[in-house]
Amino acid sequence: MAEGRQQRAHRAPTVNEVARLAGVSPMTVSRTFAGGASVRPELQRRVFEAAQQLGYHRNENARSLRPGQSSGLIGVAITNLANPYYGQFALGVEEVAARFGRRILLGSSNEEPDRERQLIDDFVGRRVEGLVLVPSGPAAGLGSAVLGRMPVVFASRLVADVAADAVLVDDVDGAFRGTVSAFDAGHTRLGYLGNEQSVFTGRRRYEGFVRAHEMRGLAVDPDLVLRSQRDVTSAATAMAALLDRDDPPTAVFCANNRNAIGALDEIGARIDAGVPAESLPAIVSFDRFELAELMPVPVTIVDHDPRELGAAAARLLFERLDEKQRSPDLAPDDGASPPSPAARTITIPTTVTVVRPERDRRQAG
Amino acid sequence: MAEGRQQRAHRAPTVNEVARLAGVSPMTVSRTFAGGASVRPELQRRVFEAAQQLGYHRNENARSLRPGQSSGLIGVAITNLANPYYGQFALGVEEVAARFGRRILLGSSNEEPDRERQLIDDFVGRRVEGLVLVPSGPAAGLGSAVLGRMPVVFASRLVADVAADAVLVDDVDGAFRGTVSAFDAGHTRLGYLGNEQSVFTGRRRYEGFVRAHEMRGLAVDPDLVLRSQRDVTSAATAMAALLDRDDPPTAVFCANNRNAIGALDEIGARIDAGVPAESLPAIVSFDRFELAELMPVPVTIVDHDPRELGAAAARLLFERLDEKQRSPDLAPDDGASPPSPAARTITIPTTVTVVRPERDRRQAG
DNA sequence: CTGAAAGCGCTTACAG
DNA sequence: CTGAAAGCGCTTACAG
């Protein structure tokens, strides 16, 4: 290993160098790498050999400079790569992109609008062919100039006043049915752990939670609603606050994966401290998580596949790219060209699954 | 929302168009976006205004074409984005890269050497400044030409005969200590679920497992060693095979996250089928996973932080990039220039933590 | 089937 | 402080 093949820094070889070594013109090299249509096989062989010898890799950046050429890049901005949910989501996008011969540029905005803006600006600067965004806020950086230039697909969340395609989860319905499932199991006093109101899914899932209460003629106790947790640690702290009440809820609706894991961590801590599992709340989680089947308290999952969500977003993007290619350059700004098709929104349904059933337990309170 | 700001496709504006609108030369636009050194504030203002109005974004691809300019891109190839472990890893790389003003190009090789080769070729074609790779095999595509041109850091796994920097986990030691910890808890008959021998970490972790046995004068039962599971489903199947034996192991060492989750899923299924948790094996997992504290069987984690692993790999990469910049272009191939510094390997230690302690349980067999 | 010329968007010298 | 010229690596016409 000591005498491996590490070397000093060199410039990357160019078409010209390959051409010289192969004894052909740069055009022949270019044509060969473009598929070799109308290049003598013998010359192709010599070109590939020379390229091989020099370690030539066609410069995609230079290539994409020519008008009509595209970068082969899709920009993907998610809010939190630390959440396995978004790892799956990114995988879904990546797999579809790869199938279309595209690569993804990935950034995590960490729910910071500034960082998101930077990401978008950078993606645009690199001339990505399209954008898949889980917007963390206003999606600043998505000016009309950008939207007019490339397809954008929002995933999970929508941004007000921006008419782009979107793939959403049926948040209200899922939260509604998950909450009802808790009522059906005998709970009447539910806690809520989720995102702030400013987050699209936070609003929608809370709405489903409230609607289920209304439908059953039950009141939401605002003291049991905690909505500012973004990570597992803060979710555990919020759960602790619920459990420490004189009148803790008998079930807790967790509006996402991170809140569910945090809540369960806290439940685990209580069990370790001697609290019987039977007296701890059941969990309803919007979003799946691994090992849900092994939890010591009842668990219901409002489920959808994040990988499929990512794949659907990518598919929508490539449909748009395809349409764009069919009707390429509409006359600029003549007002008479047909309007672009209206924004499409796909809503992915959820399934509600009781992963660990409610055992016989007395109603607290 | 219906009347949002979607528009027809347009070409992206260029320096020339901004220059015309601002009434300056393209150079003044370029200088303004480069920081504005020696451009009258008044002109800068006009340039920014024009740029704003046109939705101008400097074309990074064109920019990186000039010699000396770098792409600002780091290529990251991991083996499996579906594994939360690698999501964390990618986040670690991304965060450090962002701090250095770089963006990451992310690809998942799915352990397929062909796909990995494509990824590397593509990254090189896009003129990434460096590569962070979790190699899925021989890392074909990493010819000496590539290695001589940009820094490469391997993470988790090494590739024989390629002298690149690497950040490794102390696999042998971690597996050794995790196994010993099972012995100390009273187990003498351990199962093993892991990767094939061809995977670097698979080999090393198995080695630690074997060494611990040797140290205690115990024999590894080859029938209890299953090493071809890459995902949760196949790991669960393998676990089922172990549990269905007449003489099942009393503890199972899982060489990674995916195998641990699969094993625990199967344990959950058995418990649901009425098997008492007390008669099911304890788990030792190399790699952390969420909710480990809530498992119904004893769990020991051989732990390290994948995010830190990614961050360390990225830091190593930027160190190399920095060195390269200091001593820029060595005379090409004159044989007299100083050899590049030897490949550096950083090994990240693991901690062994009993997350759920062994309760009093009889030894099976 | 092959090549010489021109230009994609940008920035590095070079000249003022 | 500002600009005209040249060229980065590639490919699209255009000519043979």
PDB file of C-alpha atoms in Angstrom, chain A residues 1-2 4-13 54-62 64-65 71-73 81-82 84 87-88 90-91 94-95 98 103-108 110 115 118-119 121-127 142-149 158 161-165 232 257-258 261 264-265 267-268 272 289-291 293-296 307 320 324 329-335 337-338 340-341 343 356, chain B residues 1-2 4-13 54-62 64-65 71-73 81-82 84 87-88 90-91 94-95 98 103-108 110 115 118-119 121-127 142-149 158 161-165 232 257-258 261 264-265 267-268 272 289-291 293-296 307 320 324 329-335 337-338 340-341 343 356:
ATOM      1  CA  MET A   1       0.000   0.000   0.000  1.00  0.00           C
ATOM      2  CA  ALA A   2       2.903   2.328   0.700  1.00  0.00           C
ATOM      3  CA  GLY A   4       0.474   2.811  -4.304  1.00  0.00           C
ATOM      4  CA  ARG A   5      -0.487   4.886  -7.294  1.00  0.00           C
ATOM      5  CA  GLN A   6      -0.741   8.326  -5.771  1.00  0.00           C
ATOM      6  CA  GLN A   7       0.883  11.004  -7.907  1.00  0.00           C
ATOM      7  CA  ARG A   8       1.515  14.688  -8.124  1.00  0.00           C
ATOM      8  CA  ALA A   9      -1.247  17.030  -9.227  1.00  0.00           C
ATOM      9  CA  HIS A  10      -1.717  17.301 -12.959  1.00  0.00           C
ATOM     10  CA  ARG A  11      -3.999  19.146 -15.238  1.00  0.00           C
ATOM     11  CA  ALA A  12      -6.769  17.068 -16.713  1.00  0.00           C
ATOM     12  CA  PRO A  13      -6.119  16.079 -20.333  1.00  0.00           C
ATOM     13  CA  LEU A  54      -4.082   9.777 -20.696  1.00  0.00           C
ATOM     14  CA  GLY A  55      -6.928   9.208 -18.264  1.00  0.00           C
ATOM     15  CA  TYR A  56      -9.153  11.484 -20.292  1.00  0.00           C
ATOM     16  CA  HIS A  57     -12.606  12.342 -18.951  1.00  0.00           C
ATOM     17  CA  ARG A  58     -14.748  14.579 -21.073  1.00  0.00           C
ATOM     18  CA  ASN A  59     -15.202  17.883 -19.256  1.00  0.00           C
ATOM     19  CA  GLU A  60     -18.919  18.080 -18.552  1.00  0.00           C
ATOM     20  CA  ASN A  61     -18.683  21.679 -17.469  1.00  0.00           C
ATOM     21  CA  ALA A  62     -17.223  22.768 -20.772  1.00  0.00           C
ATOM     22  CA  SER A  64     -22.690  22.117 -20.901  1.00  0.00           C
ATOM     23  CA  LEU A  65     -21.490  25.536 -21.922  1.00  0.00           C
ATOM     24  CA  SER A  71     -25.783  19.978 -17.357  1.00  0.00           C
ATOM     25  CA  GLY A  72     -27.226  16.587 -16.454  1.00  0.00           C
ATOM     26  CA  LEU A  73     -27.619  17.818 -12.914  1.00  0.00           C
ATOM     27  CA  LEU A  81     -30.280  15.006   6.148  1.00  0.00           C
ATOM     28  CA  ALA A  82     -29.922  13.761   9.731  1.00  0.00           C
ATOM     29  CA  PRO A  84     -33.495   8.972   7.997  1.00  0.00           C
ATOM     30  CA  GLY A  87     -32.195   9.939   3.421  1.00  0.00           C
ATOM     31  CA  GLN A  88     -34.872   7.680   1.956  1.00  0.00           C
ATOM     32  CA  ALA A  90     -33.090  11.588  -1.398  1.00  0.00           C
ATOM     33  CA  LEU A  91     -32.550   7.996  -2.434  1.00  0.00           C
ATOM     34  CA  GLU A  94     -31.399   9.805  -6.858  1.00  0.00           C
ATOM     35  CA  GLU A  95     -32.618   6.493  -8.230  1.00  0.00           C
ATOM     36  CA  ALA A  98     -29.891   7.964 -12.323  1.00  0.00           C
ATOM     37  CA  ARG A 103     -26.791  13.171 -11.185  1.00  0.00           C
ATOM     38  CA  ILE A 104     -28.029  14.953  -8.060  1.00  0.00           C
ATOM     39  CA  LEU A 105     -26.542  17.896  -6.271  1.00  0.00           C
ATOM     40  CA  LEU A 106     -27.677  17.530  -2.675  1.00  0.00           C
ATOM     41  CA  GLY A 107     -27.901  20.114   0.061  1.00  0.00           C
ATOM     42  CA  SER A 108     -29.436  20.176   3.502  1.00  0.00           C
ATOM     43  CA  ASN A 110     -31.422  22.581   8.127  1.00  0.00           C
ATOM     44  CA  ARG A 115     -29.080  28.412   3.740  1.00  0.00           C
ATOM     45  CA  GLN A 118     -27.807  29.867  -0.916  1.00  0.00           C
ATOM     46  CA  LEU A 119     -28.471  26.322  -2.050  1.00  0.00           C
ATOM     47  CA  ASP A 121     -28.713  30.195  -5.939  1.00  0.00           C
ATOM     48  CA  ASP A 122     -25.844  27.800  -6.175  1.00  0.00           C
ATOM     49  CA  PHE A 123     -27.910  25.180  -7.986  1.00  0.00           C
ATOM     50  CA  VAL A 124     -29.065  27.774 -10.478  1.00  0.00           C
ATOM     51  CA  GLY A 125     -25.491  28.958 -10.921  1.00  0.00           C
ATOM     52  CA  ARG A 126     -24.475  25.436 -11.787  1.00  0.00           C
ATOM     53  CA  ARG A 127     -27.242  25.322 -14.367  1.00  0.00           C
ATOM     54  CA  LEU A 142     -37.047  31.102  -6.479  1.00  0.00           C
ATOM     55  CA  GLY A 143     -37.692  34.297  -8.369  1.00  0.00           C
ATOM     56  CA  SER A 144     -39.853  34.247 -11.431  1.00  0.00           C
ATOM     57  CA  ALA A 145     -36.686  34.295 -13.511  1.00  0.00           C
ATOM     58  CA  VAL A 146     -35.634  30.985 -12.035  1.00  0.00           C
ATOM     59  CA  LEU A 147     -39.091  29.442 -12.217  1.00  0.00           C
ATOM     60  CA  GLY A 148     -39.338  30.512 -15.829  1.00  0.00           C
ATOM     61  CA  ARG A 149     -36.074  28.834 -16.630  1.00  0.00           C
ATOM     62  CA  LEU A 158     -45.884  23.971  -0.641  1.00  0.00           C
ATOM     63  CA  ASP A 161     -47.726  32.167  -4.251  1.00  0.00           C
ATOM     64  CA  VAL A 162     -45.328  29.927  -6.123  1.00  0.00           C
ATOM     65  CA  ALA A 163     -47.089  27.909  -8.756  1.00  0.00           C
ATOM     66  CA  ALA A 164     -44.774  24.952  -9.142  1.00  0.00           C
ATOM     67  CA  ASP A 165     -45.517  21.263  -9.332  1.00  0.00           C
ATOM     68  CA  VAL A 232     -35.021  14.091  18.692  1.00  0.00           C
ATOM     69  CA  ASN A 257     -40.536  10.887  12.697  1.00  0.00           C
ATOM     70  CA  ARG A 258     -38.217  13.058  14.818  1.00  0.00           C
ATOM     71  CA  ILE A 261     -38.355   8.977  18.201  1.00  0.00           C
ATOM     72  CA  LEU A 264     -40.204   7.103  22.607  1.00  0.00           C
ATOM     73  CA  ASP A 265     -36.726   7.815  23.939  1.00  0.00           C
ATOM     74  CA  ILE A 267     -40.752   6.695  27.353  1.00  0.00           C
ATOM     75  CA  GLY A 268     -37.760   4.369  27.453  1.00  0.00           C
ATOM     76  CA  ASP A 272     -35.813   2.383  32.962  1.00  0.00           C
ATOM     77  CA  PHE A 289     -39.556   4.520  11.689  1.00  0.00           C
ATOM     78  CA  GLU A 290     -37.581   1.339  12.101  1.00  0.00           C
ATOM     79  CA  LEU A 291     -38.242  -1.019  15.017  1.00  0.00           C
ATOM     80  CA  GLU A 293     -42.929  -3.167  16.127  1.00  0.00           C
ATOM     81  CA  LEU A 294     -40.739  -3.635  19.186  1.00  0.00           C
ATOM     82  CA  MET A 295     -41.898  -0.682  21.235  1.00  0.00           C
ATOM     83  CA  PRO A 296     -43.049  -1.210  24.798  1.00  0.00           C
ATOM     84  CA  ARG A 307     -38.479   6.905  -1.042  1.00  0.00           C
ATOM     85  CA  ARG A 320     -41.702  18.560 -17.266  1.00  0.00           C
ATOM     86  CA  LYS A 324     -39.931  21.316 -22.410  1.00  0.00           C
ATOM     87  CA  ASP A 329     -37.872  27.494 -27.388  1.00  0.00           C
ATOM     88  CA  LEU A 330     -41.126  29.297 -27.486  1.00  0.00           C
ATOM     89  CA  ALA A 331     -40.754  32.737 -28.934  1.00  0.00           C
ATOM     90  CA  PRO A 332     -39.569  34.922 -26.110  1.00  0.00           C
ATOM     91  CA  ASP A 333     -42.212  37.082 -24.523  1.00  0.00           C
ATOM     92  CA  ASP A 334     -44.559  37.475 -27.456  1.00  0.00           C
ATOM     93  CA  GLY A 335     -47.517  36.900 -25.226  1.00  0.00           C
ATOM     94  CA  SER A 337     -47.372  31.463 -27.109  1.00  0.00           C
ATOM     95  CA  PRO A 338     -49.429  28.913 -25.235  1.00  0.00           C
ATOM     96  CA  SER A 340     -47.294  26.564 -19.705  1.00  0.00           C
ATOM     97  CA  PRO A 341     -49.509  23.843 -18.328  1.00  0.00           C
ATOM     98  CA  ALA A 343     -48.966  23.397 -11.852  1.00  0.00           C
ATOM     99  CA  ARG A 356     -48.363  -2.503  18.288  1.00  0.00           C
TER     100      ARG A 356
ATOM    101  CA  MET B   1     -51.849  30.171  -6.145  1.00  0.00           C
ATOM    102  CA  ALA B   2     -53.390  29.495  -9.513  1.00  0.00           C
ATOM    103  CA  GLY B   4     -48.502  32.187  -9.524  1.00  0.00           C
ATOM    104  CA  ARG B   5     -45.243  33.134 -11.134  1.00  0.00           C
ATOM    105  CA  GLN B   6     -44.640  30.223 -13.445  1.00  0.00           C
ATOM    106  CA  GLN B   7     -43.378  31.242 -16.854  1.00  0.00           C
ATOM    107  CA  ARG B   8     -42.190  29.867 -20.143  1.00  0.00           C
ATOM    108  CA  ALA B   9     -38.670  28.554 -20.508  1.00  0.00           C
ATOM    109  CA  HIS B  10     -36.024  31.161 -21.105  1.00  0.00           C
ATOM    110  CA  ARG B  11     -32.319  31.161 -21.606  1.00  0.00           C
ATOM    111  CA  ALA B  12     -30.330  32.214 -18.575  1.00  0.00           C
ATOM    112  CA  PRO B  13     -29.014  35.786 -18.811  1.00  0.00           C
ATOM    113  CA  LEU B  54     -32.724  39.873 -15.103  1.00  0.00           C
ATOM    114  CA  GLY B  55     -32.440  37.088 -12.553  1.00  0.00           C
ATOM    115  CA  TYR B  56     -28.761  36.727 -13.351  1.00  0.00           C
ATOM    116  CA  HIS B  57     -26.826  33.891 -11.748  1.00  0.00           C
ATOM    117  CA  ARG B  58     -23.170  33.634 -12.584  1.00  0.00           C
ATOM    118  CA  ASN B  59     -22.611  30.467 -14.590  1.00  0.00           C
ATOM    119  CA  GLU B  60     -20.385  28.323 -12.407  1.00  0.00           C
ATOM    120  CA  ASN B  61     -19.733  25.869 -15.178  1.00  0.00           C
ATOM    121  CA  ALA B  62     -18.361  28.540 -17.453  1.00  0.00           C
ATOM    122  CA  SER B  64     -14.727  26.753 -13.712  1.00  0.00           C
ATOM    123  CA  LEU B  65     -13.576  26.426 -17.293  1.00  0.00           C
ATOM    124  CA  SER B  71     -15.537  23.746  -9.597  1.00  0.00           C
ATOM    125  CA  GLY B  72     -16.421  24.066  -5.923  1.00  0.00           C
ATOM    126  CA  LEU B  73     -17.750  20.549  -6.045  1.00  0.00           C
ATOM    127  CA  LEU B  81     -28.374   5.869   1.037  1.00  0.00           C
ATOM    128  CA  ALA B  82     -31.239   3.769   2.387  1.00  0.00           C
ATOM    129  CA  PRO B  84     -29.607   5.986   7.968  1.00  0.00           C
ATOM    130  CA  GLY B  87     -27.407   9.636   5.667  1.00  0.00           C
ATOM    131  CA  GLN B  88     -25.585  10.777   8.777  1.00  0.00           C
ATOM    132  CA  ALA B  90     -23.261  12.283   4.074  1.00  0.00           C
ATOM    133  CA  LEU B  91     -24.457  15.016   6.398  1.00  0.00           C
ATOM    134  CA  GLU B  94     -21.905  18.098   3.532  1.00  0.00           C
ATOM    135  CA  GLU B  95     -21.564  20.259   6.623  1.00  0.00           C
ATOM    136  CA  ALA B  98     -20.458  23.868   3.146  1.00  0.00           C
ATOM    137  CA  ARG B 103     -21.216  21.724  -2.596  1.00  0.00           C
ATOM    138  CA  ILE B 104     -21.491  17.939  -2.731  1.00  0.00           C
ATOM    139  CA  LEU B 105     -22.418  15.742  -5.617  1.00  0.00           C
ATOM    140  CA  LEU B 106     -23.908  12.634  -4.037  1.00  0.00           C
ATOM    141  CA  GLY B 107     -24.337   9.183  -5.467  1.00  0.00           C
ATOM    142  CA  SER B 108     -25.297   5.841  -3.999  1.00  0.00           C
ATOM    143  CA  ASN B 110     -25.705   0.275  -3.926  1.00  0.00           C
ATOM    144  CA  ARG B 115     -22.425   1.878 -10.646  1.00  0.00           C
ATOM    145  CA  GLN B 118     -19.949   5.352 -13.357  1.00  0.00           C
ATOM    146  CA  LEU B 119     -20.232   7.661 -10.380  1.00  0.00           C
ATOM    147  CA  ASP B 121     -16.212   8.777 -13.933  1.00  0.00           C
ATOM    148  CA  ASP B 122     -19.028  11.257 -13.812  1.00  0.00           C
ATOM    149  CA  PHE B 123     -17.558  13.091 -10.833  1.00  0.00           C
ATOM    150  CA  VAL B 124     -14.236  13.351 -12.606  1.00  0.00           C
ATOM    151  CA  GLY B 125     -15.977  14.569 -15.742  1.00  0.00           C
ATOM    152  CA  ARG B 126     -17.573  17.324 -13.714  1.00  0.00           C
ATOM    153  CA  ARG B 127     -14.169  18.288 -12.420  1.00  0.00           C
ATOM    154  CA  LEU B 142      -9.724   5.434  -9.768  1.00  0.00           C
ATOM    155  CA  GLY B 143      -6.884   5.147 -12.210  1.00  0.00           C
ATOM    156  CA  SER B 144      -3.549   6.715 -11.408  1.00  0.00           C
ATOM    157  CA  ALA B 145      -4.496   9.585 -13.689  1.00  0.00           C
ATOM    158  CA  VAL B 146      -7.449  10.417 -11.470  1.00  0.00           C
ATOM    159  CA  LEU B 147      -5.544   9.920  -8.227  1.00  0.00           C
ATOM    160  CA  GLY B 148      -2.780  12.141  -9.514  1.00  0.00           C
ATOM    161  CA  ARG B 149      -5.249  14.862 -10.318  1.00  0.00           C
ATOM    162  CA  LEU B 158      -9.850   0.727   2.106  1.00  0.00           C
ATOM    163  CA  ASP B 161      -3.142  -1.050  -3.849  1.00  0.00           C
ATOM    164  CA  VAL B 162      -4.616   2.429  -3.868  1.00  0.00           C
ATOM    165  CA  ALA B 163      -2.602   4.756  -1.684  1.00  0.00           C
ATOM    166  CA  ALA B 164      -5.176   7.384  -0.812  1.00  0.00           C
ATOM    167  CA  ASP B 165      -6.017   8.972   2.498  1.00  0.00           C
ATOM    168  CA  VAL B 232     -32.872  -5.485   6.701  1.00  0.00           C
ATOM    169  CA  ASN B 257     -26.722  -1.445  11.477  1.00  0.00           C
ATOM    170  CA  ARG B 258     -28.749  -3.205   8.745  1.00  0.00           C
ATOM    171  CA  ILE B 261     -32.288  -3.992  12.615  1.00  0.00           C
ATOM    172  CA  LEU B 264     -34.386  -7.287  15.946  1.00  0.00           C
ATOM    173  CA  ASP B 265     -37.321  -7.293  13.547  1.00  0.00           C
ATOM    174  CA  ILE B 267     -36.997 -11.033  17.415  1.00  0.00           C
ATOM    175  CA  GLY B 268     -40.072  -8.831  17.471  1.00  0.00           C
ATOM    176  CA  ASP B 272     -45.486 -11.413  18.805  1.00  0.00           C
ATOM    177  CA  PHE B 289     -29.358   2.768  15.694  1.00  0.00           C
ATOM    178  CA  GLU B 290     -32.249   4.739  17.096  1.00  0.00           C
ATOM    179  CA  LEU B 291     -34.474   3.306  19.833  1.00  0.00           C
ATOM    180  CA  GLU B 293     -32.705   1.583  24.510  1.00  0.00           C
ATOM    181  CA  LEU B 294     -36.239   0.285  24.099  1.00  0.00           C
ATOM    182  CA  MET B 295     -35.478  -3.185  22.822  1.00  0.00           C
ATOM    183  CA  PRO B 296     -37.015  -6.200  24.551  1.00  0.00           C
ATOM    184  CA  ARG B 307     -21.570  12.077  11.016  1.00  0.00           C
ATOM    185  CA  ARG B 320      -5.044  18.002   0.985  1.00  0.00           C
ATOM    186  CA  LYS B 324      -2.124  21.443  -3.100  1.00  0.00           C
ATOM    187  CA  ASP B 329       1.798  23.247 -10.045  1.00  0.00           C
ATOM    188  CA  LEU B 330       4.885  21.221  -9.626  1.00  0.00           C
ATOM    189  CA  ALA B 331       6.825  20.910 -12.817  1.00  0.00           C
ATOM    190  CA  PRO B 332       5.142  18.190 -14.795  1.00  0.00           C
ATOM    191  CA  ASP B 333       6.862  14.830 -14.697  1.00  0.00           C
ATOM    192  CA  ASP B 334      10.411  15.970 -14.181  1.00  0.00           C
ATOM    193  CA  GLY B 335      10.972  13.212 -11.675  1.00  0.00           C
ATOM    194  CA  SER B 337       9.897  17.220  -7.664  1.00  0.00           C
ATOM    195  CA  PRO B 338       9.248  16.094  -4.113  1.00  0.00           C
ATOM    196  CA  SER B 340       3.507  13.785  -2.488  1.00  0.00           C
ATOM    197  CA  PRO B 341       3.174  13.181   1.240  1.00  0.00           C
ATOM    198  CA  ALA B 343      -1.272   8.581   2.429  1.00  0.00           C
ATOM    199  CA  ARG B 356     -29.929  -2.579  27.609  1.00  0.00           C
TER     200      ARG B 356
END
